[in-house]
PDB file of C-alpha atoms in Angstrom:
ATOM      1  CA  LYS A   1    -189.747-148.422 -78.338  1.00 69.00           C
ATOM      2  CA  ALA A   2    -189.703-144.678 -77.772  1.00 81.00           C
ATOM      3  CA  GLY A   3    -187.006-142.736 -79.560  1.00 93.00           C
ATOM      4  CA  VAL A   4    -184.575-140.177 -78.227  1.00 96.00           C
ATOM      5  CA  THR A   5    -186.339-137.131 -76.850  1.00 96.00           C
ATOM      6  CA  GLN A   6    -184.931-133.668 -76.301  1.00 97.00           C
ATOM      7  CA  THR A   7    -186.372-130.750 -74.437  1.00 97.00           C
ATOM      8  CA  PRO A   8    -187.000-127.990 -75.043  1.00 97.00           C
ATOM      9  CA  ARG A   9    -187.272-128.026 -78.819  1.00 96.00           C
ATOM     10  CA  TYR A  10    -186.736-124.289 -79.169  1.00 97.00           C
ATOM     11  CA  LEU A  11    -185.031-121.783 -76.953  1.00 97.00           C
ATOM     12  CA  ILE A  12    -184.265-118.076 -77.239  1.00 98.00           C
ATOM     13  CA  LYS A  13    -181.714-116.542 -74.911  1.00 97.00           C
ATOM     14  CA  THR A  14    -179.660-113.386 -74.748  1.00 97.00           C
ATOM     15  CA  ARG A  15    -175.890-113.047 -74.583  1.00 97.00           C
ATOM     16  CA  GLY A  16    -174.446-113.750 -71.180  1.00 97.00           C
ATOM     17  CA  GLN A  17    -177.253-116.011 -70.040  1.00 98.00           C
ATOM     18  CA  GLN A  18    -176.889-119.705 -69.454  1.00 98.00           C
ATOM     19  CA  VAL A  19    -178.968-122.561 -70.764  1.00 98.00           C
ATOM     20  CA  THR A  20    -179.602-126.216 -69.922  1.00 98.00           C
ATOM     21  CA  LEU A  21    -180.737-128.726 -72.497  1.00 98.00           C
ATOM     22  CA  SER A  22    -182.073-132.175 -71.722  1.00 98.00           C
ATOM     23  CA  CYS A  23    -181.882-135.504 -73.526  1.00 98.00           C
ATOM     24  CA  SER A  24    -183.610-138.795 -72.741  1.00 97.00           C
ATOM     25  CA  PRO A  25    -182.022-141.734 -74.569  1.00 97.00           C
ATOM     26  CA  ILE A  26    -183.673-144.862 -75.854  1.00 95.00           C
ATOM     27  CA  SER A  27    -184.347-147.281 -73.037  1.00 94.00           C
ATOM     28  CA  GLY A  28    -181.316-149.512 -72.493  1.00 91.00           C
ATOM     29  CA  HIS A  29    -178.840-147.165 -74.125  1.00 92.00           C
ATOM     30  CA  ARG A  30    -176.121-146.051 -71.742  1.00 91.00           C
ATOM     31  CA  SER A  31    -174.123-143.918 -74.148  1.00 92.00           C
ATOM     32  CA  VAL A  32    -175.257-140.379 -74.920  1.00 95.00           C
ATOM     33  CA  SER A  33    -173.366-138.052 -77.241  1.00 95.00           C
ATOM     34  CA  TRP A  34    -173.987-134.366 -77.894  1.00 97.00           C
ATOM     35  CA  TYR A  35    -173.369-132.524 -81.144  1.00 96.00           C
ATOM     36  CA  GLN A  36    -173.594-128.912 -82.253  1.00 97.00           C
ATOM     37  CA  GLN A  37    -174.901-128.396 -85.778  1.00 96.00           C
ATOM     38  CA  THR A  38    -174.480-125.096 -87.599  1.00 93.00           C
ATOM     39  CA  PRO A  39    -174.970-124.367 -91.307  1.00 87.00           C
ATOM     40  CA  GLY A  40    -171.990-125.508 -93.309  1.00 77.00           C
ATOM     41  CA  GLN A  41    -170.136-127.059 -90.361  1.00 83.00           C
ATOM     42  CA  GLY A  42    -171.815-130.398 -90.094  1.00 85.00           C
ATOM     43  CA  LEU A  43    -172.065-132.111 -86.750  1.00 92.00           C
ATOM     44  CA  GLN A  44    -169.429-130.961 -84.289  1.00 94.00           C
ATOM     45  CA  PHE A  45    -168.854-133.406 -81.453  1.00 94.00           C
ATOM     46  CA  LEU A  46    -169.264-131.894 -77.999  1.00 96.00           C
ATOM     47  CA  PHE A  47    -168.971-134.804 -75.558  1.00 93.00           C
ATOM     48  CA  GLU A  48    -170.039-138.335 -74.802  1.00 93.00           C
ATOM     49  CA  TYR A  49    -171.268-139.764 -71.544  1.00 94.00           C
ATOM     50  CA  PHE A  50    -171.397-143.395 -70.553  1.00 92.00           C
ATOM     51  CA  SER A  51    -172.740-144.596 -67.205  1.00 90.00           C
ATOM     52  CA  GLU A  52    -172.604-141.109 -65.711  1.00 93.00           C
ATOM     53  CA  THR A  53    -168.982-140.553 -66.779  1.00 93.00           C
ATOM     54  CA  GLN A  54    -167.728-138.266 -69.504  1.00 92.00           C
ATOM     55  CA  ARG A  55    -165.452-140.386 -71.623  1.00 89.00           C
ATOM     56  CA  ASN A  56    -164.877-138.225 -74.673  1.00 88.00           C
ATOM     57  CA  LYS A  57    -164.795-134.484 -75.152  1.00 92.00           C
ATOM     58  CA  GLY A  58    -164.670-132.408 -78.295  1.00 92.00           C
ATOM     59  CA  ASN A  59    -162.839-129.178 -78.913  1.00 92.00           C
ATOM     60  CA  PHE A  60    -165.221-126.759 -77.247  1.00 95.00           C
ATOM     61  CA  PRO A  61    -164.554-124.194 -74.518  1.00 96.00           C
ATOM     62  CA  GLY A  62    -165.220-124.944 -70.885  1.00 96.00           C
ATOM     63  CA  ARG A  63    -168.474-122.965 -71.079  1.00 97.00           C
ATOM     64  CA  PHE A  64    -169.942-126.157 -72.511  1.00 98.00           C
ATOM     65  CA  SER A  65    -170.483-128.851 -69.933  1.00 97.00           C
ATOM     66  CA  GLY A  66    -172.698-131.824 -69.405  1.00 97.00           C
ATOM     67  CA  ARG A  67    -173.657-134.597 -67.114  1.00 97.00           C
ATOM     68  CA  GLN A  68    -175.478-137.881 -67.127  1.00 97.00           C
ATOM     69  CA  PHE A  69    -177.769-139.279 -64.506  1.00 97.00           C
ATOM     70  CA  SER A  70    -178.145-142.836 -63.264  1.00 95.00           C
ATOM     71  CA  ASN A  71    -181.142-143.379 -65.567  1.00 94.00           C
ATOM     72  CA  SER A  72    -178.915-142.385 -68.538  1.00 95.00           C
ATOM     73  CA  ARG A  73    -180.727-139.109 -69.106  1.00 97.00           C
ATOM     74  CA  SER A  74    -178.261-136.373 -69.935  1.00 98.00           C
ATOM     75  CA  GLU A  75    -178.122-132.619 -69.727  1.00 98.00           C
ATOM     76  CA  MET A  76    -175.791-130.147 -71.326  1.00 98.00           C
ATOM     77  CA  ASN A  77    -175.211-126.661 -70.055  1.00 98.00           C
ATOM     78  CA  VAL A  78    -173.821-123.638 -71.815  1.00 98.00           C
ATOM     79  CA  SER A  79    -172.835-120.721 -69.629  1.00 95.00           C
ATOM     80  CA  THR A  80    -172.195-117.115 -70.650  1.00 96.00           C
ATOM     81  CA  LEU A  81    -173.888-117.526 -73.996  1.00 97.00           C
ATOM     82  CA  GLU A  82    -172.370-115.943 -77.085  1.00 97.00           C
ATOM     83  CA  LEU A  83    -174.001-115.151 -80.419  1.00 96.00           C
ATOM     84  CA  GLY A  84    -171.952-117.920 -82.018  1.00 95.00           C
ATOM     85  CA  ASP A  85    -173.589-120.500 -79.789  1.00 97.00           C
ATOM     86  CA  SER A  86    -176.762-120.232 -81.850  1.00 97.00           C
ATOM     87  CA  ALA A  87    -177.169-123.701 -83.321  1.00 97.00           C
ATOM     88  CA  LEU A  88    -179.116-126.914 -83.370  1.00 97.00           C
ATOM     89  CA  TYR A  89    -177.965-129.127 -80.519  1.00 98.00           C
ATOM     90  CA  LEU A  90    -178.455-132.808 -81.150  1.00 97.00           C
ATOM     91  CA  CYS A  91    -178.064-135.668 -78.776  1.00 97.00           C
ATOM     92  CA  ALA A  92    -177.672-139.273 -79.843  1.00 95.00           C
ATOM     93  CA  SER A  93    -177.846-142.490 -77.880  1.00 94.00           C
ATOM     94  CA  SER A  94    -176.367-145.846 -78.726  1.00 91.00           C
ATOM     95  CA  LEU A  95    -175.623-149.298 -77.415  1.00 87.00           C
ATOM     96  CA  ARG A  96    -171.936-148.469 -77.183  1.00 75.00           C
ATOM     97  CA  SER A  97    -170.384-150.609 -74.520  1.00 71.00           C
ATOM     98  CA  GLN A  98    -167.986-149.975 -71.668  1.00 64.00           C
ATOM     99  CA  SER A  99    -165.012-150.767 -73.902  1.00 63.00           C
ATOM    100  CA  GLY A 100    -166.067-148.722 -76.866  1.00 63.00           C
ATOM    101  CA  GLY A 101    -168.443-149.594 -79.640  1.00 63.00           C
ATOM    102  CA  SER A 102    -167.700-147.487 -82.676  1.00 66.00           C
ATOM    103  CA  SER A 103    -169.533-150.172 -84.624  1.00 71.00           C
ATOM    104  CA  ASN A 104    -172.845-149.247 -83.021  1.00 81.00           C
ATOM    105  CA  GLU A 105    -175.278-146.978 -84.790  1.00 87.00           C
ATOM    106  CA  GLN A 106    -176.383-143.785 -83.148  1.00 91.00           C
ATOM    107  CA  PHE A 107    -179.999-142.753 -82.755  1.00 94.00           C
ATOM    108  CA  PHE A 108    -180.500-139.019 -82.881  1.00 96.00           C
ATOM    109  CA  GLY A 109    -183.098-136.927 -81.145  1.00 96.00           C
ATOM    110  CA  PRO A 110    -184.942-134.086 -82.921  1.00 95.00           C
ATOM    111  CA  GLY A 111    -182.624-131.485 -81.435  1.00 96.00           C
ATOM    112  CA  THR A 112    -182.968-128.232 -79.536  1.00 97.00           C
ATOM    113  CA  ARG A 113    -182.783-125.095 -81.646  1.00 97.00           C
ATOM    114  CA  LEU A 114    -180.978-122.450 -79.580  1.00 97.00           C
ATOM    115  CA  THR A 115    -181.034-118.835 -80.679  1.00 97.00           C
ATOM    116  CA  VAL A 116    -178.850-116.334 -78.864  1.00 97.00           C
ATOM    117  CA  LEU A 117    -179.765-112.670 -79.316  1.00 96.00           C
TER     118      LEU A 117
ATOM    119  CA  GLN B   1    -159.791-134.588 -87.683  1.00 79.00           C
ATOM    120  CA  GLN B   2    -162.976-133.987 -89.568  1.00 90.00           C
ATOM    121  CA  PRO B   3    -163.411-136.224 -92.634  1.00 94.00           C
ATOM    122  CA  VAL B   4    -163.818-134.475 -95.965  1.00 96.00           C
ATOM    123  CA  GLN B   5    -166.933-135.140 -97.993  1.00 96.00           C
ATOM    124  CA  SER B   6    -167.380-134.578-101.707  1.00 96.00           C
ATOM    125  CA  PRO B   7    -169.231-133.251-103.493  1.00 97.00           C
ATOM    126  CA  GLN B   8    -170.630-130.565-101.198  1.00 95.00           C
ATOM    127  CA  ALA B   9    -173.895-130.570-103.106  1.00 96.00           C
ATOM    128  CA  VAL B  10    -175.464-132.406-106.002  1.00 96.00           C
ATOM    129  CA  ILE B  11    -178.720-132.168-107.911  1.00 97.00           C
ATOM    130  CA  LEU B  12    -180.160-135.244-109.562  1.00 95.00           C
ATOM    131  CA  ARG B  13    -183.203-136.078-111.607  1.00 96.00           C
ATOM    132  CA  GLU B  14    -185.271-139.029-110.481  1.00 95.00           C
ATOM    133  CA  GLY B  15    -183.718-142.262-111.658  1.00 93.00           C
ATOM    134  CA  GLU B  16    -180.157-140.929-111.856  1.00 94.00           C
ATOM    135  CA  ASP B  17    -177.272-142.266-109.801  1.00 93.00           C
ATOM    136  CA  ALA B  18    -174.924-140.490-107.424  1.00 93.00           C
ATOM    137  CA  VAL B  19    -171.800-141.241-105.432  1.00 96.00           C
ATOM    138  CA  ILE B  20    -170.870-139.440-102.234  1.00 97.00           C
ATOM    139  CA  ASN B  21    -167.313-139.727-100.990  1.00 97.00           C
ATOM    140  CA  CYS B  22    -165.801-139.460 -97.535  1.00 97.00           C
ATOM    141  CA  SER B  23    -162.048-139.322 -96.906  1.00 96.00           C
ATOM    142  CA  SER B  24    -159.999-139.147 -93.779  1.00 94.00           C
ATOM    143  CA  SER B  25    -156.367-138.375 -93.097  1.00 91.00           C
ATOM    144  CA  LYS B  26    -156.350-140.920 -90.268  1.00 88.00           C
ATOM    145  CA  ALA B  27    -156.534-144.692 -90.307  1.00 87.00           C
ATOM    146  CA  LEU B  28    -160.123-145.714 -89.826  1.00 88.00           C
ATOM    147  CA  TYR B  29    -161.900-148.528 -88.034  1.00 88.00           C
ATOM    148  CA  SER B  30    -165.456-147.654 -88.987  1.00 90.00           C
ATOM    149  CA  VAL B  31    -167.399-145.343 -91.251  1.00 94.00           C
ATOM    150  CA  HIS B  32    -171.011-144.425 -90.539  1.00 94.00           C
ATOM    151  CA  TRP B  33    -173.458-142.881 -92.973  1.00 95.00           C
ATOM    152  CA  TYR B  34    -176.519-140.854 -91.956  1.00 96.00           C
ATOM    153  CA  ARG B  35    -179.124-138.888 -93.865  1.00 96.00           C
ATOM    154  CA  GLN B  36    -180.824-135.795 -92.503  1.00 95.00           C
ATOM    155  CA  LYS B  37    -183.917-134.361 -94.087  1.00 95.00           C
ATOM    156  CA  HIS B  38    -184.684-130.708 -93.587  1.00 90.00           C
ATOM    157  CA  GLY B  39    -185.921-130.037 -90.076  1.00 87.00           C
ATOM    158  CA  GLU B  40    -185.466-133.637 -88.973  1.00 91.00           C
ATOM    159  CA  ALA B  41    -182.922-135.650 -87.014  1.00 92.00           C
ATOM    160  CA  PRO B  42    -180.170-137.553 -88.819  1.00 94.00           C
ATOM    161  CA  VAL B  43    -181.164-141.139 -89.552  1.00 94.00           C
ATOM    162  CA  PHE B  44    -178.788-144.085 -89.684  1.00 93.00           C
ATOM    163  CA  LEU B  45    -178.101-145.602 -93.102  1.00 94.00           C
ATOM    164  CA  MET B  46    -175.069-147.835 -92.850  1.00 92.00           C
ATOM    165  CA  ILE B  47    -171.934-148.757 -90.938  1.00 92.00           C
ATOM    166  CA  LEU B  48    -168.843-150.139 -92.635  1.00 92.00           C
ATOM    167  CA  LEU B  49    -166.179-151.743 -90.510  1.00 87.00           C
ATOM    168  CA  LYS B  50    -162.542-152.480 -91.043  1.00 84.00           C
ATOM    169  CA  GLY B  51    -162.355-156.039 -92.259  1.00 80.00           C
ATOM    170  CA  GLY B  52    -165.364-155.824 -94.511  1.00 79.00           C
ATOM    171  CA  GLU B  53    -168.386-156.146 -92.233  1.00 77.00           C
ATOM    172  CA  GLN B  54    -171.337-153.938 -93.069  1.00 78.00           C
ATOM    173  CA  LYS B  55    -174.531-153.174 -91.234  1.00 76.00           C
ATOM    174  CA  GLY B  56    -177.408-151.214 -92.645  1.00 76.00           C
ATOM    175  CA  HIS B  57    -180.194-150.939 -95.144  1.00 70.00           C
ATOM    176  CA  ASP B  58    -180.413-153.469 -97.963  1.00 66.00           C
ATOM    177  CA  LYS B  59    -181.160-150.809-100.541  1.00 71.00           C
ATOM    178  CA  ILE B  60    -178.145-148.677 -99.727  1.00 79.00           C
ATOM    179  CA  SER B  61    -174.708-149.692-100.882  1.00 90.00           C
ATOM    180  CA  ALA B  62    -171.351-148.374 -99.857  1.00 92.00           C
ATOM    181  CA  SER B  63    -167.698-149.241 -99.959  1.00 92.00           C
ATOM    182  CA  PHE B  64    -164.813-148.783 -97.569  1.00 92.00           C
ATOM    183  CA  ASN B  65    -161.231-148.661 -98.806  1.00 91.00           C
ATOM    184  CA  GLU B  66    -159.195-149.165 -95.645  1.00 88.00           C
ATOM    185  CA  LYS B  67    -155.862-148.459 -97.307  1.00 89.00           C
ATOM    186  CA  LYS B  68    -156.986-145.112 -98.653  1.00 91.00           C
ATOM    187  CA  GLN B  69    -159.138-144.243 -95.618  1.00 92.00           C
ATOM    188  CA  GLN B  70    -162.039-143.566 -97.933  1.00 94.00           C
ATOM    189  CA  SER B  71    -165.648-144.566 -98.130  1.00 95.00           C
ATOM    190  CA  SER B  72    -168.215-144.034-100.849  1.00 95.00           C
ATOM    191  CA  LEU B  73    -171.994-144.148-100.653  1.00 95.00           C
ATOM    192  CA  TYR B  74    -173.796-145.246-103.808  1.00 93.00           C
ATOM    193  CA  LEU B  75    -177.302-144.024-104.503  1.00 92.00           C
ATOM    194  CA  THR B  76    -178.793-145.709-107.533  1.00 90.00           C
ATOM    195  CA  ALA B  77    -182.037-145.001-109.340  1.00 90.00           C
ATOM    196  CA  SER B  78    -182.612-142.039-107.044  1.00 91.00           C
ATOM    197  CA  GLN B  79    -186.069-141.195-105.795  1.00 92.00           C
ATOM    198  CA  LEU B  80    -187.473-137.925-104.498  1.00 94.00           C
ATOM    199  CA  SER B  81    -187.268-139.376-100.978  1.00 93.00           C
ATOM    200  CA  TYR B  82    -183.470-139.569-101.256  1.00 94.00           C
ATOM    201  CA  SER B  83    -183.226-135.786-100.926  1.00 96.00           C
ATOM    202  CA  GLY B  84    -181.454-134.595 -97.826  1.00 96.00           C
ATOM    203  CA  THR B  85    -178.005-134.004 -96.409  1.00 95.00           C
ATOM    204  CA  TYR B  86    -175.754-137.025 -96.120  1.00 97.00           C
ATOM    205  CA  PHE B  87    -173.139-137.173 -93.393  1.00 96.00           C
ATOM    206  CA  CYS B  88    -170.311-139.590 -92.929  1.00 96.00           C
ATOM    207  CA  GLY B  89    -168.925-140.173 -89.450  1.00 94.00           C
ATOM    208  CA  THR B  90    -165.601-141.855 -88.845  1.00 93.00           C
ATOM    209  CA  ALA B  91    -163.982-143.599 -85.905  1.00 89.00           C
ATOM    210  CA  SER B  92    -160.302-144.411 -85.732  1.00 85.00           C
ATOM    211  CA  SER B  93    -160.600-147.436 -83.474  1.00 75.00           C
ATOM    212  CA  SER B  94    -163.060-150.026 -82.268  1.00 68.00           C
ATOM    213  CA  GLY B  95    -162.705-148.758 -78.776  1.00 70.00           C
ATOM    214  CA  ASN B  96    -163.590-145.680 -76.918  1.00 73.00           C
ATOM    215  CA  THR B  97    -163.398-143.066 -79.660  1.00 80.00           C
ATOM    216  CA  PRO B  98    -166.136-140.669 -80.689  1.00 84.00           C
ATOM    217  CA  LEU B  99    -167.562-140.378 -84.152  1.00 87.00           C
ATOM    218  CA  VAL B 100    -166.253-137.394 -86.084  1.00 90.00           C
ATOM    219  CA  PHE B 101    -168.635-136.208 -88.784  1.00 93.00           C
ATOM    220  CA  GLY B 102    -167.970-134.499 -92.073  1.00 94.00           C
ATOM    221  CA  LYS B 103    -169.693-131.287 -93.131  1.00 94.00           C
ATOM    222  CA  GLY B 104    -172.247-133.124 -95.195  1.00 95.00           C
ATOM    223  CA  THR B 105    -173.310-133.476 -98.817  1.00 96.00           C
ATOM    224  CA  ARG B 106    -176.601-131.899 -99.799  1.00 96.00           C
ATOM    225  CA  LEU B 107    -178.479-134.068-102.287  1.00 96.00           C
ATOM    226  CA  SER B 108    -181.526-132.755-104.122  1.00 97.00           C
ATOM    227  CA  VAL B 109    -183.566-135.058-106.300  1.00 96.00           C
ATOM    228  CA  ILE B 110    -185.969-133.360-108.693  1.00 95.00           C
ATOM    229  CA  ALA B 111    -188.753-134.775-110.812  1.00 93.00           C
TER     230      ALA B 111
END
């Protein structure tokens, strides 16, 4: 079974630009979560999508948005990039169900390394 | 709220043991443990659920004290391959709540 894939793997942008990152979950997984990872801060939860609906959102500004398509693939978008947005962005898919599923393991993709200059 | 992990970093020699702790200020339903090697994605190690159920690798052991909202990961007879950053993720209910991860514990095993 193919794992979680993320594209692109590396991205360099300048302040003020916008960026779109893509995540393809493991086949059959309907839940996709996004995390921002920076040195010393661990994994900061951005949002979770399930069946094309955002059902959880972390404490990030509105510049961070996402969506999920009918095939469960997900994209996240960051508009008006700031230097502090430089990070590794990880997506994870799981078998979380409609009603929840915090007992399901998450499978992480390799991440997209975003550098904002 | 983000769970607190301790220690922040630890260095071990091969064969030594280590304990990594994860505490939360909220009542917990589940605790997840993941390991991330440098430049790689986090990899699932174990889930501990309220009520005592555990899912994960046979060679990894962990505990979950529901009353204290704490979990500990036990690494025994460490090997070089154990090196990496260990993250705990916590969920406050069985339902529709996201995992909140700690800042991680960096473990280095040296020969």
